[in-house]
mmCIF file of N, CA and C in Angstrom:
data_model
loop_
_atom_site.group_PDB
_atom_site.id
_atom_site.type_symbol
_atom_site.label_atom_id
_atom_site.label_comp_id
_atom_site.label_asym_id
_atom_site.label_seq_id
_atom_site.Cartn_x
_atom_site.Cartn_y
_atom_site.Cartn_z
ATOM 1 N N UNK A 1 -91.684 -148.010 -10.550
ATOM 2 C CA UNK A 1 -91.745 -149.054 -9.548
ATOM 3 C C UNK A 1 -92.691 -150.138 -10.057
ATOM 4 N N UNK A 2 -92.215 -151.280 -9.966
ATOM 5 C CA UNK A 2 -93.321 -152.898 -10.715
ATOM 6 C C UNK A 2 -94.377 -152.815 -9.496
ATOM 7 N N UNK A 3 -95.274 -153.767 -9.498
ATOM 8 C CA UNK A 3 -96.212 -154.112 -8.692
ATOM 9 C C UNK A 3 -95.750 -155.047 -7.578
ATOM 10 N N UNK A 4 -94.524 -155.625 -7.661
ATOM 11 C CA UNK A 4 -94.144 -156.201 -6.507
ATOM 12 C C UNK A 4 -93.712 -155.422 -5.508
ATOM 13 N N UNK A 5 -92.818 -154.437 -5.869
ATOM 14 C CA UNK A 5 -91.957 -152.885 -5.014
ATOM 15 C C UNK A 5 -93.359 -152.433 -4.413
ATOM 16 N N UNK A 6 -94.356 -151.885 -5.390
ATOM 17 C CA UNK A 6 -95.171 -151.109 -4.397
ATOM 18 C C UNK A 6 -96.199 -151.957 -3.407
ATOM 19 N N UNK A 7 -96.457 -153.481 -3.917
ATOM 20 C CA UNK A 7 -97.039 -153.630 -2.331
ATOM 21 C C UNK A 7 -95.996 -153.936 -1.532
ATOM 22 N N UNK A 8 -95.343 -154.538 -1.713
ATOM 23 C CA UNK A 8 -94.006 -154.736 -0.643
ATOM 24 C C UNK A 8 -93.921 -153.121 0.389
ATOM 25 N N UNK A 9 -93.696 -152.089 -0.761
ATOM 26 C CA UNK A 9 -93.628 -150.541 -0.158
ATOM 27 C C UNK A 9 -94.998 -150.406 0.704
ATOM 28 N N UNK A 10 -96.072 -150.599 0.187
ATOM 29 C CA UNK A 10 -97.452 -150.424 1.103
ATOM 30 C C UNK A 10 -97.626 -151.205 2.191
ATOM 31 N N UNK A 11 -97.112 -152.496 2.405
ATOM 32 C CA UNK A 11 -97.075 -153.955 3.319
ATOM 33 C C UNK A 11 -95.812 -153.813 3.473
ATOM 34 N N UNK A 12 -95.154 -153.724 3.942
ATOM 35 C CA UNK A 12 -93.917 -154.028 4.521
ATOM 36 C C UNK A 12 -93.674 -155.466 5.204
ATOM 37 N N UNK A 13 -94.761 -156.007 6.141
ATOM 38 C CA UNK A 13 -94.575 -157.530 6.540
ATOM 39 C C UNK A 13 -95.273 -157.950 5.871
ATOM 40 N N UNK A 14 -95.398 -157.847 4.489
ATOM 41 C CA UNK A 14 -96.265 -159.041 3.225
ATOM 42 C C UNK A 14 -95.457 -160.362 3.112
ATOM 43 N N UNK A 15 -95.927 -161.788 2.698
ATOM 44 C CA UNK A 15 -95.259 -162.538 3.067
ATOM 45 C C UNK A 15 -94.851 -163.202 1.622
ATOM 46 N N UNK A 16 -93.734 -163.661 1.041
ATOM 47 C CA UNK A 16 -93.842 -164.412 0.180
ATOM 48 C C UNK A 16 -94.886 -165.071 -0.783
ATOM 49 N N UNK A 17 -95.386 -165.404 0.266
ATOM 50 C CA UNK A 17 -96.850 -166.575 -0.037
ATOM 51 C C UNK A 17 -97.547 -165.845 -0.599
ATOM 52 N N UNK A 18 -98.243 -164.590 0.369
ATOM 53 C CA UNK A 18 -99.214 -163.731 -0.217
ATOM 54 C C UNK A 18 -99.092 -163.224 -1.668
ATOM 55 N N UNK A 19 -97.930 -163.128 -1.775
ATOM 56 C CA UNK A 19 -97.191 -162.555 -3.552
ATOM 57 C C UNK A 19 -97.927 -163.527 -4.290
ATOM 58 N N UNK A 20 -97.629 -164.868 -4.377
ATOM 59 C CA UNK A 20 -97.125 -165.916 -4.968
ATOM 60 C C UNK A 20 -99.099 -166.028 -5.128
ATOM 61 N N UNK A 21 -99.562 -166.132 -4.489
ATOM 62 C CA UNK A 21 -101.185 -166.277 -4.352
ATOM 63 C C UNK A 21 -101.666 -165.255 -4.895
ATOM 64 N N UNK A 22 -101.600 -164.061 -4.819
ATOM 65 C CA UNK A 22 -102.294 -163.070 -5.732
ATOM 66 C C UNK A 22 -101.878 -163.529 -7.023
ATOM 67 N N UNK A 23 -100.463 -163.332 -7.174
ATOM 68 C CA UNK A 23 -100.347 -163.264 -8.378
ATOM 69 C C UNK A 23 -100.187 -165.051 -9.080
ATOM 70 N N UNK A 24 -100.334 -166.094 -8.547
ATOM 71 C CA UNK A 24 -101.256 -166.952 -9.357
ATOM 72 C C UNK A 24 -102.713 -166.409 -9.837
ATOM 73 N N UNK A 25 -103.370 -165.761 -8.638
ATOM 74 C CA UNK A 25 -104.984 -165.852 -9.014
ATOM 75 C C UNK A 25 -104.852 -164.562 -9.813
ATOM 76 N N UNK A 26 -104.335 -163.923 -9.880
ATOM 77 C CA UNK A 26 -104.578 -162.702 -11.087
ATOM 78 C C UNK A 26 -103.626 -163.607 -12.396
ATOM 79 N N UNK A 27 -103.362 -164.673 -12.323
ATOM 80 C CA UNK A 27 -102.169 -164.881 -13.597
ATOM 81 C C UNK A 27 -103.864 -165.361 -14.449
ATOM 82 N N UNK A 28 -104.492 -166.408 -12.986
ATOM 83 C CA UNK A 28 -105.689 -167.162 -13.521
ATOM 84 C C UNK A 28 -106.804 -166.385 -13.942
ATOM 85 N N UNK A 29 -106.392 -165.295 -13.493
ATOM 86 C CA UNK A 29 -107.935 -164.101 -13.710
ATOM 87 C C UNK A 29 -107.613 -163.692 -15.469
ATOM 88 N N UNK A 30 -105.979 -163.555 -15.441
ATOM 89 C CA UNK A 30 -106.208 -163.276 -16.672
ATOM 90 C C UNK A 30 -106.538 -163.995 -18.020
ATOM 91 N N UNK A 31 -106.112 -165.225 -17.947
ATOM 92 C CA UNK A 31 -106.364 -166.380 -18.190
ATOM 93 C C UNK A 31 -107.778 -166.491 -18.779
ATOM 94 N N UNK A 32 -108.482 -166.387 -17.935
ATOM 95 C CA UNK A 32 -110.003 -166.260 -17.715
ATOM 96 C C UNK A 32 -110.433 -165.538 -18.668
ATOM 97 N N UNK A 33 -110.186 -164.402 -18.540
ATOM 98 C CA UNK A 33 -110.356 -163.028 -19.366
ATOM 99 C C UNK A 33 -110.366 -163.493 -21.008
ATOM 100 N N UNK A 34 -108.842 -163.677 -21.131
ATOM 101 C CA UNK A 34 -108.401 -164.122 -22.271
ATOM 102 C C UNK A 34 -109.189 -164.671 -23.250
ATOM 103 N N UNK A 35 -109.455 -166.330 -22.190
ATOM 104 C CA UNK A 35 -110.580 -167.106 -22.639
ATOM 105 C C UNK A 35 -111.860 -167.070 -23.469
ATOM 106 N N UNK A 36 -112.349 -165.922 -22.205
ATOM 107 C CA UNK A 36 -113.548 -165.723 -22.393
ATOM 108 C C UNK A 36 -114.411 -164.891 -24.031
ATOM 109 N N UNK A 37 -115.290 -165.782 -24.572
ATOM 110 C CA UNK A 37 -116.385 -164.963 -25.365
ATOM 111 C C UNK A 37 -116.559 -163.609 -25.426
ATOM 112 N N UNK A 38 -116.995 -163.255 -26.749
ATOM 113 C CA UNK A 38 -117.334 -161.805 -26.654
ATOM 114 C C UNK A 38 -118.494 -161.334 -26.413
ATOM 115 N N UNK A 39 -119.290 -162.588 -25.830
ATOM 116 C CA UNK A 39 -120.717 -162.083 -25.311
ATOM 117 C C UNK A 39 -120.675 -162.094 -23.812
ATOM 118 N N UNK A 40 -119.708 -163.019 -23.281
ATOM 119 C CA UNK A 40 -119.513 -163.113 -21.744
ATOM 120 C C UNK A 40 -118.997 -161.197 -21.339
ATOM 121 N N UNK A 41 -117.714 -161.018 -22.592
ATOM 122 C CA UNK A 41 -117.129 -159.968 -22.080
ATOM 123 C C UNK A 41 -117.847 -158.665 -22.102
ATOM 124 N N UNK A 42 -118.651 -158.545 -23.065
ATOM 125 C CA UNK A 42 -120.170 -157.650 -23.143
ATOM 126 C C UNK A 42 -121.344 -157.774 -21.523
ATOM 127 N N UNK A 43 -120.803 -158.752 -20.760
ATOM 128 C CA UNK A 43 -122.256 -158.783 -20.029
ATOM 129 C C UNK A 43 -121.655 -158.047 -18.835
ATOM 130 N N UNK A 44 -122.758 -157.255 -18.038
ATOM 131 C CA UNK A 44 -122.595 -156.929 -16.781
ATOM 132 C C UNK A 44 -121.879 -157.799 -15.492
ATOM 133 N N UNK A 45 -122.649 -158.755 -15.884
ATOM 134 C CA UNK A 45 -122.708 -159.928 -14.757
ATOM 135 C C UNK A 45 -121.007 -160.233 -15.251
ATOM 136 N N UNK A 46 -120.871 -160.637 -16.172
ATOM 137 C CA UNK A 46 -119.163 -160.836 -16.418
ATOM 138 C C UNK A 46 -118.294 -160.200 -15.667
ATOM 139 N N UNK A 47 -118.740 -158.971 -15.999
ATOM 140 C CA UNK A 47 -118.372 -157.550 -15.689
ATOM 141 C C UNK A 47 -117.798 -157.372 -13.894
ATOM 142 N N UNK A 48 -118.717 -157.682 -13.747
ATOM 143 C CA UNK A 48 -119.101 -157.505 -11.950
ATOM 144 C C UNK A 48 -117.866 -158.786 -11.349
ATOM 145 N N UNK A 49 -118.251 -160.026 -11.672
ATOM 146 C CA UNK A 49 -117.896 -161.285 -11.165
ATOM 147 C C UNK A 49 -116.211 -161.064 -11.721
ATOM 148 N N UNK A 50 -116.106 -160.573 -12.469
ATOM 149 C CA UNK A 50 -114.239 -160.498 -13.097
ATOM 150 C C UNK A 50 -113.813 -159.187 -12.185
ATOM 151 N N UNK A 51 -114.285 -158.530 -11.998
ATOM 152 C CA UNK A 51 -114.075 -157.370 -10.770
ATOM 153 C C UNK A 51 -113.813 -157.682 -9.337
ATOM 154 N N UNK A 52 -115.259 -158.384 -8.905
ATOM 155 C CA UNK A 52 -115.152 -159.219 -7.668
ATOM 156 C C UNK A 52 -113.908 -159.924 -7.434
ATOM 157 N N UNK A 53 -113.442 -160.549 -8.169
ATOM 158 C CA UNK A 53 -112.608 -161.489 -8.175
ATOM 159 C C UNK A 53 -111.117 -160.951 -7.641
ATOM 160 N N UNK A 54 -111.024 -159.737 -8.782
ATOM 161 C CA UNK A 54 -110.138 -158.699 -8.311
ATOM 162 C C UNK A 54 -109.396 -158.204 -6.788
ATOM 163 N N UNK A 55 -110.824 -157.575 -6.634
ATOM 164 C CA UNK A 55 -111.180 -157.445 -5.213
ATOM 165 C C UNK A 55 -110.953 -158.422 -4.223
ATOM 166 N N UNK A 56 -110.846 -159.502 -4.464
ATOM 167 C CA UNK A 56 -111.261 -160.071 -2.993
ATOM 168 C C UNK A 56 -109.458 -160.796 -3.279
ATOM 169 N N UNK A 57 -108.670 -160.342 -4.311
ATOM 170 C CA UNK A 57 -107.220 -160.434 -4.851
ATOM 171 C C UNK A 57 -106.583 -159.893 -3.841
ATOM 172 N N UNK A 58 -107.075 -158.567 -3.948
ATOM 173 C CA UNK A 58 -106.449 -157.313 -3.199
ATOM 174 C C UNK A 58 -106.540 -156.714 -2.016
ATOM 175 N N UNK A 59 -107.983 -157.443 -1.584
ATOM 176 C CA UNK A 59 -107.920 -157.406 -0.626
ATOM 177 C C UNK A 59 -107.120 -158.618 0.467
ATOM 178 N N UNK A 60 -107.078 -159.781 -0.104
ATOM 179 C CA UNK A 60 -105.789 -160.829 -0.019
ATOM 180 C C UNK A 60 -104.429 -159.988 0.846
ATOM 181 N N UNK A 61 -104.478 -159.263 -0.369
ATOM 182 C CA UNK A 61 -102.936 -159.146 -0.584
ATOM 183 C C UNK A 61 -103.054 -157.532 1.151
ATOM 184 N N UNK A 62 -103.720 -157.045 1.647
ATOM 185 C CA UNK A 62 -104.047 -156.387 2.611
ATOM 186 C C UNK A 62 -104.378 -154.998 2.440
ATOM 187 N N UNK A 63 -105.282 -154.775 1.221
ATOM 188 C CA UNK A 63 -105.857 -153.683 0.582
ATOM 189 C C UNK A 63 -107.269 -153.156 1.631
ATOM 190 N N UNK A 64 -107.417 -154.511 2.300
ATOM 191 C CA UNK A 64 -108.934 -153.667 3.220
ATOM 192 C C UNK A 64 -109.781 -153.477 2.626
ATOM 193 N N UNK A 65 -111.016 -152.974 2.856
ATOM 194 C CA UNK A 65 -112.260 -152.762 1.987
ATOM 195 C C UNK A 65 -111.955 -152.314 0.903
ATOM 196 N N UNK A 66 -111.838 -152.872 -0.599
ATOM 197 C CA UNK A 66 -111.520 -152.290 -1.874
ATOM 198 C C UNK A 66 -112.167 -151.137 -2.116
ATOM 199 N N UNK A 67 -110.980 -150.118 -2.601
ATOM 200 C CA UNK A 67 -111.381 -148.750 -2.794
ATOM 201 C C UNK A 67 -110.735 -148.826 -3.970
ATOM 202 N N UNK A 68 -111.036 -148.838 -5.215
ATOM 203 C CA UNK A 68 -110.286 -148.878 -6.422
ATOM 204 C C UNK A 68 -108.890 -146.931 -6.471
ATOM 205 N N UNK A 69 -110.126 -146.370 -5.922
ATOM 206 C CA UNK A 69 -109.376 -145.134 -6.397
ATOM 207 C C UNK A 69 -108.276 -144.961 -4.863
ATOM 208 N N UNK A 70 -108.083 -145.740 -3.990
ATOM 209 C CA UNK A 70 -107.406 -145.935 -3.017
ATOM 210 C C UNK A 70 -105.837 -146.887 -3.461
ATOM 211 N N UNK A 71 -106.404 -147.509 -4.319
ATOM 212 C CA UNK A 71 -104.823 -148.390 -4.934
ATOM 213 C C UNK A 71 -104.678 -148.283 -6.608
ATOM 214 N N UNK A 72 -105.223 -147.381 -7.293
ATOM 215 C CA UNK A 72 -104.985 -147.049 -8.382
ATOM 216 C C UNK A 72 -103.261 -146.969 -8.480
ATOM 217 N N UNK A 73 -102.418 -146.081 -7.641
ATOM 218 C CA UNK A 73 -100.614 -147.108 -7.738
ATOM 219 C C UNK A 73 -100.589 -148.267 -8.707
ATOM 220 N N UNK A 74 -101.489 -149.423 -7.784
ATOM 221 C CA UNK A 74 -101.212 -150.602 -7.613
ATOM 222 C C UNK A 74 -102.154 -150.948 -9.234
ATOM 223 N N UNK A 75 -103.193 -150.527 -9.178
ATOM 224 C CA UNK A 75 -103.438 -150.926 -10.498
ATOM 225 C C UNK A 75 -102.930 -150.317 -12.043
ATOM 226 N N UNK A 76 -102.543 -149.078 -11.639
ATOM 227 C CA UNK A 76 -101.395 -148.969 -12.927
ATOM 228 C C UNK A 76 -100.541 -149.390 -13.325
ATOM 229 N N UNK A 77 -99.324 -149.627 -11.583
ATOM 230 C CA UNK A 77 -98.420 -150.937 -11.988
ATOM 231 C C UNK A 77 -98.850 -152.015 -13.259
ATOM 232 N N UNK A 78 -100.210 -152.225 -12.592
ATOM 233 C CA UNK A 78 -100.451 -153.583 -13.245
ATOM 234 C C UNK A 78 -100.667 -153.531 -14.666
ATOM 235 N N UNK A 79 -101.272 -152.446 -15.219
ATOM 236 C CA UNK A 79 -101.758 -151.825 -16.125
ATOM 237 C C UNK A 79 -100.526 -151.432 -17.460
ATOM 238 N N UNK A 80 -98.973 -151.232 -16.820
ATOM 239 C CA UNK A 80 -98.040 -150.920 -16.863
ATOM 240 C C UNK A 80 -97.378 -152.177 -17.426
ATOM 241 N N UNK A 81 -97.784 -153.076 -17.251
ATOM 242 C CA UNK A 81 -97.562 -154.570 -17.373
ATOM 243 C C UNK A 81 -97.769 -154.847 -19.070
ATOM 244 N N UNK A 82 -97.476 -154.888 -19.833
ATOM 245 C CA UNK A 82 -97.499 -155.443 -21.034
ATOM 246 C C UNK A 82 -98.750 -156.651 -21.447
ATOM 247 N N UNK A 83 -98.292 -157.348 -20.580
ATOM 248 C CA UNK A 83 -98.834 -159.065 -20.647
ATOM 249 C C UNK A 83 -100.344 -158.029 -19.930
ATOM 250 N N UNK A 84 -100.619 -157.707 -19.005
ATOM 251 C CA UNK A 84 -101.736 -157.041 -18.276
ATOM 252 C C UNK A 84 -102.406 -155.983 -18.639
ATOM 253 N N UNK A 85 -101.866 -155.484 -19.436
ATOM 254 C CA UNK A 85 -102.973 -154.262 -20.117
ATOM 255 C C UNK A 85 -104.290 -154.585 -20.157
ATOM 256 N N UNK A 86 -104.594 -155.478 -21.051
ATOM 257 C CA UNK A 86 -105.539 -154.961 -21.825
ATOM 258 C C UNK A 86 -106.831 -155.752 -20.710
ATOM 259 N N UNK A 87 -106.328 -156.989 -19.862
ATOM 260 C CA UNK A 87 -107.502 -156.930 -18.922
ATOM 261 C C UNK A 87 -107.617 -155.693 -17.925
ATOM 262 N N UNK A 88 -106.598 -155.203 -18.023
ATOM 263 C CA UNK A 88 -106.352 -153.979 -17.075
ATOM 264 C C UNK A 88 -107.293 -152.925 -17.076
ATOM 265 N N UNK A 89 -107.059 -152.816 -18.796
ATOM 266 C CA UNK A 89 -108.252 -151.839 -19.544
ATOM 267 C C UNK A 89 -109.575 -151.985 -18.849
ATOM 268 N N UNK A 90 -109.588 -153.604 -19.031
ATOM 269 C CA UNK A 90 -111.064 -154.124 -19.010
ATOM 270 C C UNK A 90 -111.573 -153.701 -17.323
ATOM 271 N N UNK A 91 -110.973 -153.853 -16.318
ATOM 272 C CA UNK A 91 -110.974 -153.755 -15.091
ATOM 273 C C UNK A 91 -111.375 -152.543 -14.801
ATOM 274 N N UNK A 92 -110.731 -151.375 -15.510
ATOM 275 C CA UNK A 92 -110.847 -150.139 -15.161
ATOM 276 C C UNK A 92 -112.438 -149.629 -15.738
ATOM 277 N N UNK A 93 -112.367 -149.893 -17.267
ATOM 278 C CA UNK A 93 -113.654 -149.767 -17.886
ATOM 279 C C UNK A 93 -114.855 -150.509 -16.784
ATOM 280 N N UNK A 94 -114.491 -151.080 -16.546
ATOM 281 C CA UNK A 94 -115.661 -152.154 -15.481
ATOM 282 C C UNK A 94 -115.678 -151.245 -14.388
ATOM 283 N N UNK A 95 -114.547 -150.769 -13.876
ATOM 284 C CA UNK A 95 -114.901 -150.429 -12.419
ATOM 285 C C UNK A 95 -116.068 -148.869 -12.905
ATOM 286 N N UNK A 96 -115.427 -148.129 -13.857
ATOM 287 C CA UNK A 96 -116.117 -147.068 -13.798
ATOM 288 C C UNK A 96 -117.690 -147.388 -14.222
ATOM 289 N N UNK A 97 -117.783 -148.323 -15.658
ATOM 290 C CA UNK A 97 -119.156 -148.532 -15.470
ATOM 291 C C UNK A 97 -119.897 -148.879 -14.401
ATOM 292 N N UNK A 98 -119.754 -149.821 -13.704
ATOM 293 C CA UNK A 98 -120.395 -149.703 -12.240
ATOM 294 C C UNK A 98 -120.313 -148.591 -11.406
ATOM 295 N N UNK A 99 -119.651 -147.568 -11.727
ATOM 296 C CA UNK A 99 -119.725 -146.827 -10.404
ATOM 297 C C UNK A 99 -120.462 -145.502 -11.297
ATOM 298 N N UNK A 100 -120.996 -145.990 -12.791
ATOM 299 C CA UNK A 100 -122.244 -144.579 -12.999
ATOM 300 C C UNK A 100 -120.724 -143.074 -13.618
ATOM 301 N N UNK A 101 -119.497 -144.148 -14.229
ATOM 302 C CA UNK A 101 -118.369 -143.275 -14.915
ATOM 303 C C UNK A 101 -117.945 -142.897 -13.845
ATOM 304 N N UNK A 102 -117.279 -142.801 -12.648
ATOM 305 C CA UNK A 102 -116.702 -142.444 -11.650
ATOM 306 C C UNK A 102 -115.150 -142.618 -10.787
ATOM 307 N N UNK A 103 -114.628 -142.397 -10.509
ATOM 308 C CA UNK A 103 -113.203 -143.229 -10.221
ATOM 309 C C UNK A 103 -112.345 -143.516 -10.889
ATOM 310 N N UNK A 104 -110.956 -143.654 -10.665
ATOM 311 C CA UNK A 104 -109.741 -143.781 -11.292
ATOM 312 C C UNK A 104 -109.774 -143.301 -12.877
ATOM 313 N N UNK A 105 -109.975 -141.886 -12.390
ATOM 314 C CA UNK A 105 -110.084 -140.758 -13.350
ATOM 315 C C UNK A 105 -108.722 -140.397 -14.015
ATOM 316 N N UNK A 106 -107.586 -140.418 -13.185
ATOM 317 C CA UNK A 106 -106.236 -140.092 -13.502
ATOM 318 C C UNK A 106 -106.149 -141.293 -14.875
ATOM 319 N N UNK A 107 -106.398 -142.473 -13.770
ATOM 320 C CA UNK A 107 -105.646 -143.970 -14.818
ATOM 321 C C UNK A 107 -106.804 -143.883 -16.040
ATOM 322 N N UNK A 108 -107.924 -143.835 -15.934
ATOM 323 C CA UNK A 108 -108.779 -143.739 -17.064
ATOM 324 C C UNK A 108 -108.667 -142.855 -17.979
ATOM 325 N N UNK A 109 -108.144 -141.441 -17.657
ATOM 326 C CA UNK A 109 -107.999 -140.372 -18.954
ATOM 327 C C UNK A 109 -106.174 -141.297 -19.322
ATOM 328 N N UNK A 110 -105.495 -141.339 -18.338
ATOM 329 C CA UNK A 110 -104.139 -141.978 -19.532
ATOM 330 C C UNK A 110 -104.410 -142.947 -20.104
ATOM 331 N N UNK A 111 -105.296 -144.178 -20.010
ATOM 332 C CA UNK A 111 -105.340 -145.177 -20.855
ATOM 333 C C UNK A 111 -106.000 -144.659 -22.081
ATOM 334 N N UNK A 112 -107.227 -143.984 -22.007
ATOM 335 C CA UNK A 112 -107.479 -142.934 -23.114
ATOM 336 C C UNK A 112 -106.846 -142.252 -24.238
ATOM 337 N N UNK A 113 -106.170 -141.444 -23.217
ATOM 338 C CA UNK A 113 -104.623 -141.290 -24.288
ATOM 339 C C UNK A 113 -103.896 -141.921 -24.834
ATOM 340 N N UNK A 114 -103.271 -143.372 -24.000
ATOM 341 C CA UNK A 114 -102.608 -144.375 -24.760
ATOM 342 C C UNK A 114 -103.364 -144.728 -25.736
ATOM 343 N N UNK A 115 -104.803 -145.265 -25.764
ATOM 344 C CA UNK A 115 -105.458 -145.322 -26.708
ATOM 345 C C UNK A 115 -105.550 -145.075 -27.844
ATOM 346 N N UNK A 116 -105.518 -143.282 -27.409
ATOM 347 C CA UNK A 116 -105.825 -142.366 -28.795
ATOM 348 C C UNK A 116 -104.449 -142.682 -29.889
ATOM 349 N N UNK A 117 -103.367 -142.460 -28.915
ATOM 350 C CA UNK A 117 -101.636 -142.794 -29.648
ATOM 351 C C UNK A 117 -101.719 -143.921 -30.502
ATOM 352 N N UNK A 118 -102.352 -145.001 -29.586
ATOM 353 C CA UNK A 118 -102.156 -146.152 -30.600
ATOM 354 C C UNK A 118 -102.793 -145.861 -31.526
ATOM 355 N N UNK A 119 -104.397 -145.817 -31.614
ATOM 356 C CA UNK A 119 -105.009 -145.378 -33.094
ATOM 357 C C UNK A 119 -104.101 -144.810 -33.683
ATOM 358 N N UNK A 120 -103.523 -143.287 -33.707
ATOM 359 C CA UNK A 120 -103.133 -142.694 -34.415
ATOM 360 C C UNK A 120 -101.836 -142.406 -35.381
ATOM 361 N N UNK A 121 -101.224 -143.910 -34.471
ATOM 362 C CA UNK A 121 -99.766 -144.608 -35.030
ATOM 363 C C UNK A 121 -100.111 -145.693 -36.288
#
């Protein structure tokens, strides 16, 4: 299932608009990402503020108080995404460093693995 099916499936009265607005501001988040230095992408504060950003995405879109390990679905979709990986990576790595290695344990050991595959190809 893409990331449009499952919030549509989670929201059922989601509106066009709301689509169209997340996913500008995550097109721009990634954008951002992209952009950005390898000292910006090293910093906490980066770290935090590219997360935030996330968050206040998803919660947009009618996620409610962001619980990462509550829409992990939704962020694998995204993750699942080709073009979105690798900030995806970054998102996930971020969320757990802030939370002291904790959360979206499932999606964090498979990206791991994808990981390891790629090295080893």
């Amino acid at each position: 299932m893409n990331f449009r099916e499952l919030v549509i499936k989670d929201h059922p009265n989601i509106t066009t608009e709301q689509l169209q607005t997340f996913e500008a501001e995550f097109i721009a988040l990634n954008n951002e990402w992209t952009m950005a230095d390898i000292e910006s992408i090293n910093s906490q504060e980066y770290q935090h503020k590219l997360c935030e950003k996330f968050d206040q995405s998803m919660v947009k879109l009618g996620y409610g108080d962001f619980d990462p390990d509550a829409i992990a679905h939704v962020i694998e979709a995204l993750y699942s995404t080709s073009e979105y990986e690798s900030l995806m990576e970054y998102i996930i790595i971020s969320y757990r460093n802030g939370s002291g290695g904790e959360g979206l344990d499932e999606l964090y050991m498979l990206m791991l693995s994808k990981l390891q595959n790629d090295f080893d190809e």
